[in-house]
Amino acid sequence: MREVVVPAVRLLATGGTIASRAGANGRYAAAGGAELLTHTPLPDGLDVSIRDVATIASFAWSETELRTLQRHIDEALADPDVAGIVVTHGTDTMEEVSFLVSLGHDDPRPIVFTGAQRTLDDPAADGPANLSDALALAAHPAARDRGVLLCFDGHAFAARGVRKVDTLSTHGFDAPGRGPALRVAAGRIIPLTAASRPPTLPVPTGVPVPRVDVIPLYLGADTTLFDAAIGAGAQGIVLAAFGAGNANPAILEAVRAAVANGVPVLVCSRVHSGPVAPLYGGGGGASLAEAGAIFGVDLSPWQGRMLLAAALATGATDLPGTVDSWLQGGLTQG
């Protein structure tokens, strides 16, 4: 009789709303991975092992938590019996943490992030269903060779381009202009795009994530925040720019000076959907491109920050070329 091989999935629990309870002083993460599983309808035929990485809200994360999570991911992938990984995480920073992890993930096995918008003790908690879907996805062949995924409310998105789109709704994430890569419905995993490996840009082990600051642009913005970031030692700057990637004359001159001094500037948009492009003069995108700024295609400023930090950490001699090559390599990814 043929032995039945049960897929092994590693659950890395880090806290967040999915692990939180409401109290007199607000909501606090309290539940570990084992408790989460007691509330979760487990997919049939899975062997789930658990590691508690952290039990905090994701808005309180620092580089310490990032390093700890990456160490646990590396340990899980070193086990050939692990078919996939699920990371439970707070929704506030899930889009950027999942993206940073994706930059160094070159293994065909999936890493699936998930979480919740409602606490564990909410009568209509959404965490158990999200975790059940993520576990099923992590063990499914259709999730292989897709890099890092974010599974939420029955949809799985590629890490690149995913955004938190609602503060409280259970449909908390989307990928504007891209859409989901897979659907989880009635116990079925339904691929919506062809599997395609995203490009990687791995940060060498032990190298600190360089300081990269995001500068928001608004009507009448001057260079105060930009200058402060440079003065604080920022090694890179991301502009949350107007529209399709525009600034103003004052910011343009600050960008010109920063690039001349070896500080790269990545242009993303403060707009929810659509790419940036060097179109306008007078401080607009065409002027920024002439000053040496890099354009972040459709990355949010928060994912753009992670990309620029990772590129800096690699020590690339042609940093603009490295970033642009990665961006162009991911244009066709789901």
JSON list of C-alpha atoms in Angstrom, two decimals, residues 44-237:
[
{"chain": "A", "resi": 44, "resn": "ASP", "atom": "CA", "xyz": [-7.89, 18.33, 5.49]},
{"chain": "A", "resi": 45, "resn": "GLY", "atom": "CA", "xyz": [-4.60, 16.50, 5.23]},
{"chain": "A", "resi": 46, "resn": "LEU", "atom": "CA", "xyz": [-2.22, 19.14, 6.56]},
{"chain": "A", "resi": 47, "resn": "ASP", "atom": "CA", "xyz": [0.53, 18.82, 9.14]},
{"chain": "A", "resi": 48, "resn": "VAL", "atom": "CA", "xyz": [0.98, 22.28, 10.68]},
{"chain": "A", "resi": 49, "resn": "SER", "atom": "CA", "xyz": [4.00, 23.09, 12.83]},
{"chain": "A", "resi": 50, "resn": "ILE", "atom": "CA", "xyz": [4.09, 26.37, 14.76]},
{"chain": "A", "resi": 51, "resn": "ARG", "atom": "CA", "xyz": [6.72, 28.91, 15.68]},
{"chain": "A", "resi": 52, "resn": "ASP", "atom": "CA", "xyz": [5.82, 32.02, 17.69]},
{"chain": "A", "resi": 53, "resn": "VAL", "atom": "CA", "xyz": [7.98, 34.80, 16.26]},
{"chain": "A", "resi": 54, "resn": "ALA", "atom": "CA", "xyz": [6.41, 37.78, 18.08]},
{"chain": "A", "resi": 55, "resn": "THR", "atom": "CA", "xyz": [3.10, 38.77, 19.66]},
{"chain": "A", "resi": 56, "resn": "ILE", "atom": "CA", "xyz": [2.80, 42.48, 18.93]},
{"chain": "A", "resi": 57, "resn": "ALA", "atom": "CA", "xyz": [0.93, 44.85, 16.65]},
{"chain": "A", "resi": 58, "resn": "SER", "atom": "CA", "xyz": [2.62, 45.36, 13.28]},
{"chain": "A", "resi": 59, "resn": "PHE", "atom": "CA", "xyz": [2.70, 49.15, 13.71]},
{"chain": "A", "resi": 60, "resn": "ALA", "atom": "CA", "xyz": [5.19, 48.53, 16.54]},
{"chain": "A", "resi": 61, "resn": "TRP", "atom": "CA", "xyz": [7.60, 46.52, 14.39]},
{"chain": "A", "resi": 62, "resn": "SER", "atom": "CA", "xyz": [11.26, 47.45, 14.06]},
{"chain": "A", "resi": 63, "resn": "GLU", "atom": "CA", "xyz": [14.28, 45.96, 12.33]},
{"chain": "A", "resi": 64, "resn": "THR", "atom": "CA", "xyz": [14.59, 43.51, 15.25]},
{"chain": "A", "resi": 65, "resn": "GLU", "atom": "CA", "xyz": [11.28, 41.86, 14.35]},
{"chain": "A", "resi": 66, "resn": "LEU", "atom": "CA", "xyz": [12.18, 41.86, 10.66]},
{"chain": "A", "resi": 67, "resn": "ARG", "atom": "CA", "xyz": [15.42, 40.01, 11.36]},
{"chain": "A", "resi": 68, "resn": "THR", "atom": "CA", "xyz": [13.72, 37.52, 13.67]},
{"chain": "A", "resi": 69, "resn": "LEU", "atom": "CA", "xyz": [11.04, 36.77, 11.08]},
{"chain": "A", "resi": 70, "resn": "GLN", "atom": "CA", "xyz": [13.62, 36.28, 8.33]},
{"chain": "A", "resi": 71, "resn": "ARG", "atom": "CA", "xyz": [15.59, 33.89, 10.53]},
{"chain": "A", "resi": 72, "resn": "HIS", "atom": "CA", "xyz": [12.48, 31.78, 11.12]},
{"chain": "A", "resi": 73, "resn": "ILE", "atom": "CA", "xyz": [11.70, 31.79, 7.39]},
{"chain": "A", "resi": 74, "resn": "ASP", "atom": "CA", "xyz": [15.24, 30.63, 6.59]},
{"chain": "A", "resi": 75, "resn": "GLU", "atom": "CA", "xyz": [14.97, 27.85, 9.18]},
{"chain": "A", "resi": 76, "resn": "ALA", "atom": "CA", "xyz": [11.64, 26.69, 7.75]},
{"chain": "A", "resi": 77, "resn": "LEU", "atom": "CA", "xyz": [12.96, 26.65, 4.17]},
{"chain": "A", "resi": 78, "resn": "ALA", "atom": "CA", "xyz": [16.00, 24.66, 5.31]},
{"chain": "A", "resi": 79, "resn": "ASP", "atom": "CA", "xyz": [13.60, 21.80, 6.11]},
{"chain": "A", "resi": 80, "resn": "PRO", "atom": "CA", "xyz": [12.91, 19.90, 2.88]},
{"chain": "A", "resi": 81, "resn": "ASP", "atom": "CA", "xyz": [9.69, 18.50, 4.33]},
{"chain": "A", "resi": 82, "resn": "VAL", "atom": "CA", "xyz": [8.11, 21.96, 4.64]},
{"chain": "A", "resi": 83, "resn": "ALA", "atom": "CA", "xyz": [5.83, 22.51, 1.63]},
{"chain": "A", "resi": 84, "resn": "GLY", "atom": "CA", "xyz": [5.05, 26.13, 2.40]},
{"chain": "A", "resi": 85, "resn": "ILE", "atom": "CA", "xyz": [5.01, 28.84, 5.06]},
{"chain": "A", "resi": 86, "resn": "VAL", "atom": "CA", "xyz": [2.18, 30.93, 6.50]},
{"chain": "A", "resi": 87, "resn": "VAL", "atom": "CA", "xyz": [2.94, 34.17, 8.35]},
{"chain": "A", "resi": 88, "resn": "THR", "atom": "CA", "xyz": [0.19, 35.72, 10.47]},
{"chain": "A", "resi": 89, "resn": "HIS", "atom": "CA", "xyz": [0.84, 39.45, 10.64]},
{"chain": "A", "resi": 90, "resn": "GLY", "atom": "CA", "xyz": [-0.77, 42.76, 11.49]},
{"chain": "A", "resi": 91, "resn": "THR", "atom": "CA", "xyz": [-2.41, 44.48, 8.54]},
{"chain": "A", "resi": 92, "resn": "ASP", "atom": "CA", "xyz": [-0.88, 47.93, 9.16]},
{"chain": "A", "resi": 93, "resn": "THR", "atom": "CA", "xyz": [2.54, 47.02, 7.74]},
{"chain": "A", "resi": 94, "resn": "MET", "atom": "CA", "xyz": [1.82, 43.70, 6.04]},
{"chain": "A", "resi": 95, "resn": "GLU", "atom": "CA", "xyz": [2.11, 45.15, 2.54]},
{"chain": "A", "resi": 96, "resn": "GLU", "atom": "CA", "xyz": [5.66, 46.35, 3.12]},
{"chain": "A", "resi": 97, "resn": "VAL", "atom": "CA", "xyz": [6.93, 43.44, 5.24]},
{"chain": "A", "resi": 98, "resn": "SER", "atom": "CA", "xyz": [5.60, 40.85, 2.77]},
{"chain": "A", "resi": 99, "resn": "PHE", "atom": "CA", "xyz": [7.21, 42.82, -0.07]},
{"chain": "A", "resi": 100, "resn": "LEU", "atom": "CA", "xyz": [10.58, 43.02, 1.68]},
{"chain": "A", "resi": 101, "resn": "VAL", "atom": "CA", "xyz": [10.49, 39.26, 2.32]},
{"chain": "A", "resi": 102, "resn": "SER", "atom": "CA", "xyz": [9.60, 38.70, -1.34]},
{"chain": "A", "resi": 103, "resn": "LEU", "atom": "CA", "xyz": [12.74, 40.54, -2.50]},
{"chain": "A", "resi": 104, "resn": "GLY", "atom": "CA", "xyz": [14.95, 37.79, -1.10]},
{"chain": "A", "resi": 105, "resn": "HIS", "atom": "CA", "xyz": [12.69, 34.77, -1.63]},
{"chain": "A", "resi": 106, "resn": "ASP", "atom": "CA", "xyz": [14.08, 32.60, -4.42]},
{"chain": "A", "resi": 107, "resn": "ASP", "atom": "CA", "xyz": [12.61, 29.25, -3.32]},
{"chain": "A", "resi": 108, "resn": "PRO", "atom": "CA", "xyz": [9.69, 27.74, -5.29]},
{"chain": "A", "resi": 109, "resn": "ARG", "atom": "CA", "xyz": [7.77, 27.05, -2.08]},
{"chain": "A", "resi": 110, "resn": "PRO", "atom": "CA", "xyz": [5.17, 29.69, -1.22]},
{"chain": "A", "resi": 111, "resn": "ILE", "atom": "CA", "xyz": [5.27, 32.10, 1.70]},
{"chain": "A", "resi": 112, "resn": "VAL", "atom": "CA", "xyz": [1.74, 33.29, 2.43]},
{"chain": "A", "resi": 113, "resn": "PHE", "atom": "CA", "xyz": [1.00, 36.28, 4.66]},
{"chain": "A", "resi": 114, "resn": "THR", "atom": "CA", "xyz": [-2.42, 36.70, 6.23]},
{"chain": "A", "resi": 115, "resn": "GLY", "atom": "CA", "xyz": [-4.12, 38.48, 9.12]},
{"chain": "A", "resi": 116, "resn": "ALA", "atom": "CA", "xyz": [-7.44, 39.99, 10.14]},
{"chain": "A", "resi": 117, "resn": "GLN", "atom": "CA", "xyz": [-9.36, 43.22, 10.44]},
{"chain": "A", "resi": 118, "resn": "ARG", "atom": "CA", "xyz": [-11.39, 42.00, 13.41]},
{"chain": "A", "resi": 119, "resn": "THR", "atom": "CA", "xyz": [-10.02, 40.72, 16.69]},
{"chain": "A", "resi": 120, "resn": "LEU", "atom": "CA", "xyz": [-9.97, 37.09, 17.73]},
{"chain": "A", "resi": 121, "resn": "ASP", "atom": "CA", "xyz": [-12.76, 37.69, 20.26]},
{"chain": "A", "resi": 122, "resn": "ASP", "atom": "CA", "xyz": [-15.01, 39.54, 17.80]},
{"chain": "A", "resi": 123, "resn": "PRO", "atom": "CA", "xyz": [-18.29, 37.64, 17.23]},
{"chain": "A", "resi": 124, "resn": "ALA", "atom": "CA", "xyz": [-17.68, 37.92, 13.47]},
{"chain": "A", "resi": 125, "resn": "ALA", "atom": "CA", "xyz": [-13.90, 37.41, 13.49]},
{"chain": "A", "resi": 126, "resn": "ASP", "atom": "CA", "xyz": [-12.42, 37.14, 9.99]},
{"chain": "A", "resi": 127, "resn": "GLY", "atom": "CA", "xyz": [-9.06, 35.76, 11.08]},
{"chain": "A", "resi": 128, "resn": "PRO", "atom": "CA", "xyz": [-10.00, 32.06, 11.25]},
{"chain": "A", "resi": 129, "resn": "ALA", "atom": "CA", "xyz": [-11.25, 31.96, 7.64]},
{"chain": "A", "resi": 130, "resn": "ASN", "atom": "CA", "xyz": [-8.24, 33.93, 6.40]},
{"chain": "A", "resi": 131, "resn": "LEU", "atom": "CA", "xyz": [-5.83, 31.60, 8.20]},
{"chain": "A", "resi": 132, "resn": "SER", "atom": "CA", "xyz": [-7.62, 28.50, 6.91]},
{"chain": "A", "resi": 133, "resn": "ASP", "atom": "CA", "xyz": [-7.36, 29.82, 3.34]},
{"chain": "A", "resi": 134, "resn": "ALA", "atom": "CA", "xyz": [-3.69, 30.71, 3.79]},
{"chain": "A", "resi": 135, "resn": "LEU", "atom": "CA", "xyz": [-2.82, 27.26, 5.12]},
{"chain": "A", "resi": 136, "resn": "ALA", "atom": "CA", "xyz": [-4.57, 25.58, 2.20]},
{"chain": "A", "resi": 137, "resn": "LEU", "atom": "CA", "xyz": [-2.80, 27.89, -0.23]},
{"chain": "A", "resi": 138, "resn": "ALA", "atom": "CA", "xyz": [0.65, 27.30, 1.27]},
{"chain": "A", "resi": 139, "resn": "ALA", "atom": "CA", "xyz": [0.31, 23.56, 0.64]},
{"chain": "A", "resi": 140, "resn": "HIS", "atom": "CA", "xyz": [-1.19, 23.81, -2.85]},
{"chain": "A", "resi": 141, "resn": "PRO", "atom": "CA", "xyz": [0.85, 23.27, -6.05]},
{"chain": "A", "resi": 142, "resn": "ALA", "atom": "CA", "xyz": [-0.83, 26.30, -7.69]},
{"chain": "A", "resi": 143, "resn": "ALA", "atom": "CA", "xyz": [0.91, 28.57, -5.18]},
{"chain": "A", "resi": 144, "resn": "ARG", "atom": "CA", "xyz": [4.40, 27.37, -6.06]},
{"chain": "A", "resi": 145, "resn": "ASP", "atom": "CA", "xyz": [6.75, 29.51, -8.12]},
{"chain": "A", "resi": 146, "resn": "ARG", "atom": "CA", "xyz": [4.83, 32.68, -7.27]},
{"chain": "A", "resi": 147, "resn": "GLY", "atom": "CA", "xyz": [7.09, 34.04, -4.58]},
{"chain": "A", "resi": 148, "resn": "VAL", "atom": "CA", "xyz": [5.38, 35.67, -1.59]},
{"chain": "A", "resi": 149, "resn": "LEU", "atom": "CA", "xyz": [1.58, 35.95, -1.51]},
{"chain": "A", "resi": 150, "resn": "LEU", "atom": "CA", "xyz": [-0.83, 37.89, 0.68]},
{"chain": "A", "resi": 151, "resn": "CYS", "atom": "CA", "xyz": [-4.08, 36.00, 1.31]},
{"chain": "A", "resi": 152, "resn": "PHE", "atom": "CA", "xyz": [-7.10, 37.93, 2.55]},
{"chain": "A", "resi": 153, "resn": "ASP", "atom": "CA", "xyz": [-10.87, 37.64, 2.23]},
{"chain": "A", "resi": 154, "resn": "GLY", "atom": "CA", "xyz": [-10.69, 34.78, -0.26]},
{"chain": "A", "resi": 155, "resn": "HIS", "atom": "CA", "xyz": [-8.13, 36.44, -2.55]},
{"chain": "A", "resi": 156, "resn": "ALA", "atom": "CA", "xyz": [-4.37, 35.91, -2.85]},
{"chain": "A", "resi": 157, "resn": "PHE", "atom": "CA", "xyz": [-2.23, 38.74, -4.19]},
{"chain": "A", "resi": 158, "resn": "ALA", "atom": "CA", "xyz": [1.39, 38.83, -5.27]},
{"chain": "A", "resi": 159, "resn": "ALA", "atom": "CA", "xyz": [3.40, 40.81, -2.75]},
{"chain": "A", "resi": 160, "resn": "ARG", "atom": "CA", "xyz": [4.43, 43.35, -5.36]},
{"chain": "A", "resi": 161, "resn": "GLY", "atom": "CA", "xyz": [1.68, 45.92, -5.79]},
{"chain": "A", "resi": 162, "resn": "VAL", "atom": "CA", "xyz": [-0.56, 44.79, -2.93]},
{"chain": "A", "resi": 163, "resn": "ARG", "atom": "CA", "xyz": [-1.99, 47.58, -0.77]},
{"chain": "A", "resi": 164, "resn": "LYS", "atom": "CA", "xyz": [-4.13, 47.93, 2.29]},
{"chain": "A", "resi": 165, "resn": "VAL", "atom": "CA", "xyz": [-7.19, 49.63, 0.81]},
{"chain": "A", "resi": 166, "resn": "ASP", "atom": "CA", "xyz": [-9.57, 49.88, 3.77]},
{"chain": "A", "resi": 167, "resn": "THR", "atom": "CA", "xyz": [-8.94, 50.62, 7.42]},
{"chain": "A", "resi": 168, "resn": "LEU", "atom": "CA", "xyz": [-11.60, 48.31, 8.86]},
{"chain": "A", "resi": 169, "resn": "SER", "atom": "CA", "xyz": [-13.42, 46.35, 6.12]},
{"chain": "A", "resi": 170, "resn": "THR", "atom": "CA", "xyz": [-12.75, 42.62, 5.95]},
{"chain": "A", "resi": 171, "resn": "HIS", "atom": "CA", "xyz": [-11.79, 43.17, 2.30]},
{"chain": "A", "resi": 172, "resn": "GLY", "atom": "CA", "xyz": [-8.76, 45.04, 3.52]},
{"chain": "A", "resi": 173, "resn": "PHE", "atom": "CA", "xyz": [-6.35, 44.44, 0.63]},
{"chain": "A", "resi": 174, "resn": "ASP", "atom": "CA", "xyz": [-6.25, 44.79, -3.13]},
{"chain": "A", "resi": 175, "resn": "ALA", "atom": "CA", "xyz": [-3.68, 45.16, -5.89]},
{"chain": "A", "resi": 176, "resn": "PRO", "atom": "CA", "xyz": [-4.79, 48.24, -7.86]},
{"chain": "A", "resi": 177, "resn": "GLY", "atom": "CA", "xyz": [-4.14, 47.82, -11.56]},
{"chain": "A", "resi": 178, "resn": "ARG", "atom": "CA", "xyz": [-3.02, 44.23, -11.09]},
{"chain": "A", "resi": 179, "resn": "GLY", "atom": "CA", "xyz": [-5.72, 42.24, -9.32]},
{"chain": "A", "resi": 180, "resn": "PRO", "atom": "CA", "xyz": [-5.46, 38.94, -7.42]},
{"chain": "A", "resi": 181, "resn": "ALA", "atom": "CA", "xyz": [-3.27, 36.03, -8.50]},
{"chain": "A", "resi": 182, "resn": "LEU", "atom": "CA", "xyz": [-5.46, 33.29, -7.04]},
{"chain": "A", "resi": 183, "resn": "ARG", "atom": "CA", "xyz": [-8.89, 32.86, -5.52]},
{"chain": "A", "resi": 184, "resn": "VAL", "atom": "CA", "xyz": [-9.79, 30.66, -2.56]},
{"chain": "A", "resi": 185, "resn": "ALA", "atom": "CA", "xyz": [-13.48, 29.72, -2.75]},
{"chain": "A", "resi": 186, "resn": "ALA", "atom": "CA", "xyz": [-15.51, 26.88, -1.27]},
{"chain": "A", "resi": 187, "resn": "GLY", "atom": "CA", "xyz": [-12.37, 24.96, -0.43]},
{"chain": "A", "resi": 188, "resn": "ARG", "atom": "CA", "xyz": [-10.90, 25.29, -3.94]},
{"chain": "A", "resi": 189, "resn": "ILE", "atom": "CA", "xyz": [-7.73, 27.09, -5.02]},
{"chain": "A", "resi": 190, "resn": "ILE", "atom": "CA", "xyz": [-8.43, 28.82, -8.35]},
{"chain": "A", "resi": 191, "resn": "PRO", "atom": "CA", "xyz": [-5.45, 30.30, -10.25]},
{"chain": "A", "resi": 192, "resn": "LEU", "atom": "CA", "xyz": [-6.33, 33.60, -11.94]},
{"chain": "A", "resi": 193, "resn": "THR", "atom": "CA", "xyz": [-2.90, 34.28, -13.44]},
{"chain": "A", "resi": 194, "resn": "ALA", "atom": "CA", "xyz": [-0.11, 32.04, -14.69]},
{"chain": "A", "resi": 195, "resn": "ALA", "atom": "CA", "xyz": [2.57, 31.21, -12.14]},
{"chain": "A", "resi": 196, "resn": "SER", "atom": "CA", "xyz": [5.60, 33.43, -12.69]},
{"chain": "A", "resi": 197, "resn": "ARG", "atom": "CA", "xyz": [8.55, 33.97, -10.40]},
{"chain": "A", "resi": 198, "resn": "PRO", "atom": "CA", "xyz": [9.11, 37.61, -9.45]},
{"chain": "A", "resi": 199, "resn": "PRO", "atom": "CA", "xyz": [12.68, 38.95, -9.58]},
{"chain": "A", "resi": 200, "resn": "THR", "atom": "CA", "xyz": [14.74, 38.92, -6.39]},
{"chain": "A", "resi": 201, "resn": "LEU", "atom": "CA", "xyz": [17.08, 41.42, -4.81]},
{"chain": "A", "resi": 202, "resn": "PRO", "atom": "CA", "xyz": [18.38, 39.66, -1.72]},
{"chain": "A", "resi": 203, "resn": "VAL", "atom": "CA", "xyz": [19.87, 41.62, 1.14]},
{"chain": "A", "resi": 204, "resn": "PRO", "atom": "CA", "xyz": [23.09, 39.99, 2.41]},
{"chain": "A", "resi": 205, "resn": "THR", "atom": "CA", "xyz": [22.66, 38.31, 5.80]},
{"chain": "A", "resi": 206, "resn": "GLY", "atom": "CA", "xyz": [23.57, 40.57, 8.70]},
{"chain": "A", "resi": 207, "resn": "VAL", "atom": "CA", "xyz": [23.49, 43.82, 6.72]},
{"chain": "A", "resi": 208, "resn": "PRO", "atom": "CA", "xyz": [21.26, 46.42, 8.45]},
{"chain": "A", "resi": 209, "resn": "VAL", "atom": "CA", "xyz": [18.39, 47.81, 6.39]},
{"chain": "A", "resi": 210, "resn": "PRO", "atom": "CA", "xyz": [19.63, 51.29, 5.39]},
{"chain": "A", "resi": 211, "resn": "ARG", "atom": "CA", "xyz": [17.63, 54.34, 6.41]},
{"chain": "A", "resi": 212, "resn": "VAL", "atom": "CA", "xyz": [15.31, 55.43, 3.62]},
{"chain": "A", "resi": 213, "resn": "ASP", "atom": "CA", "xyz": [12.72, 58.12, 4.34]},
{"chain": "A", "resi": 214, "resn": "VAL", "atom": "CA", "xyz": [9.42, 58.79, 2.59]},
{"chain": "A", "resi": 215, "resn": "ILE", "atom": "CA", "xyz": [8.67, 62.47, 1.91]},
{"chain": "A", "resi": 216, "resn": "PRO", "atom": "CA", "xyz": [4.99, 63.27, 1.30]},
{"chain": "A", "resi": 217, "resn": "LEU", "atom": "CA", "xyz": [4.16, 66.03, -1.16]},
{"chain": "A", "resi": 218, "resn": "TYR", "atom": "CA", "xyz": [1.20, 68.37, -0.72]},
{"chain": "A", "resi": 219, "resn": "LEU", "atom": "CA", "xyz": [0.12, 71.80, -1.89]},
{"chain": "A", "resi": 220, "resn": "GLY", "atom": "CA", "xyz": [2.78, 74.30, -0.82]},
{"chain": "A", "resi": 221, "resn": "ALA", "atom": "CA", "xyz": [5.29, 71.66, 0.36]},
{"chain": "A", "resi": 222, "resn": "ASP", "atom": "CA", "xyz": [8.77, 73.06, 0.94]},
{"chain": "A", "resi": 223, "resn": "THR", "atom": "CA", "xyz": [12.05, 71.27, 1.56]},
{"chain": "A", "resi": 224, "resn": "THR", "atom": "CA", "xyz": [11.85, 71.18, 5.37]},
{"chain": "A", "resi": 225, "resn": "LEU", "atom": "CA", "xyz": [11.08, 67.47, 5.64]},
{"chain": "A", "resi": 226, "resn": "PHE", "atom": "CA", "xyz": [13.41, 66.58, 2.78]},
{"chain": "A", "resi": 227, "resn": "ASP", "atom": "CA", "xyz": [16.29, 68.51, 4.37]},
{"chain": "A", "resi": 228, "resn": "ALA", "atom": "CA", "xyz": [15.57, 66.95, 7.77]},
{"chain": "A", "resi": 229, "resn": "ALA", "atom": "CA", "xyz": [15.72, 63.45, 6.30]},
{"chain": "A", "resi": 230, "resn": "ILE", "atom": "CA", "xyz": [19.07, 64.17, 4.66]},
{"chain": "A", "resi": 231, "resn": "GLY", "atom": "CA", "xyz": [20.33, 65.72, 7.90]},
{"chain": "A", "resi": 232, "resn": "ALA", "atom": "CA", "xyz": [19.24, 62.64, 9.86]},
{"chain": "A", "resi": 233, "resn": "GLY", "atom": "CA", "xyz": [21.40, 60.44, 7.65]},
{"chain": "A", "resi": 234, "resn": "ALA", "atom": "CA", "xyz": [18.91, 59.03, 5.15]},
{"chain": "A", "resi": 235, "resn": "GLN", "atom": "CA", "xyz": [20.78, 57.02, 2.52]},
{"chain": "A", "resi": 236, "resn": "GLY", "atom": "CA", "xyz": [17.82, 57.22, 0.16]},
{"chain": "A", "resi": 237, "resn": "ILE", "atom": "CA", "xyz": [14.64, 59.24, -0.31]}
]
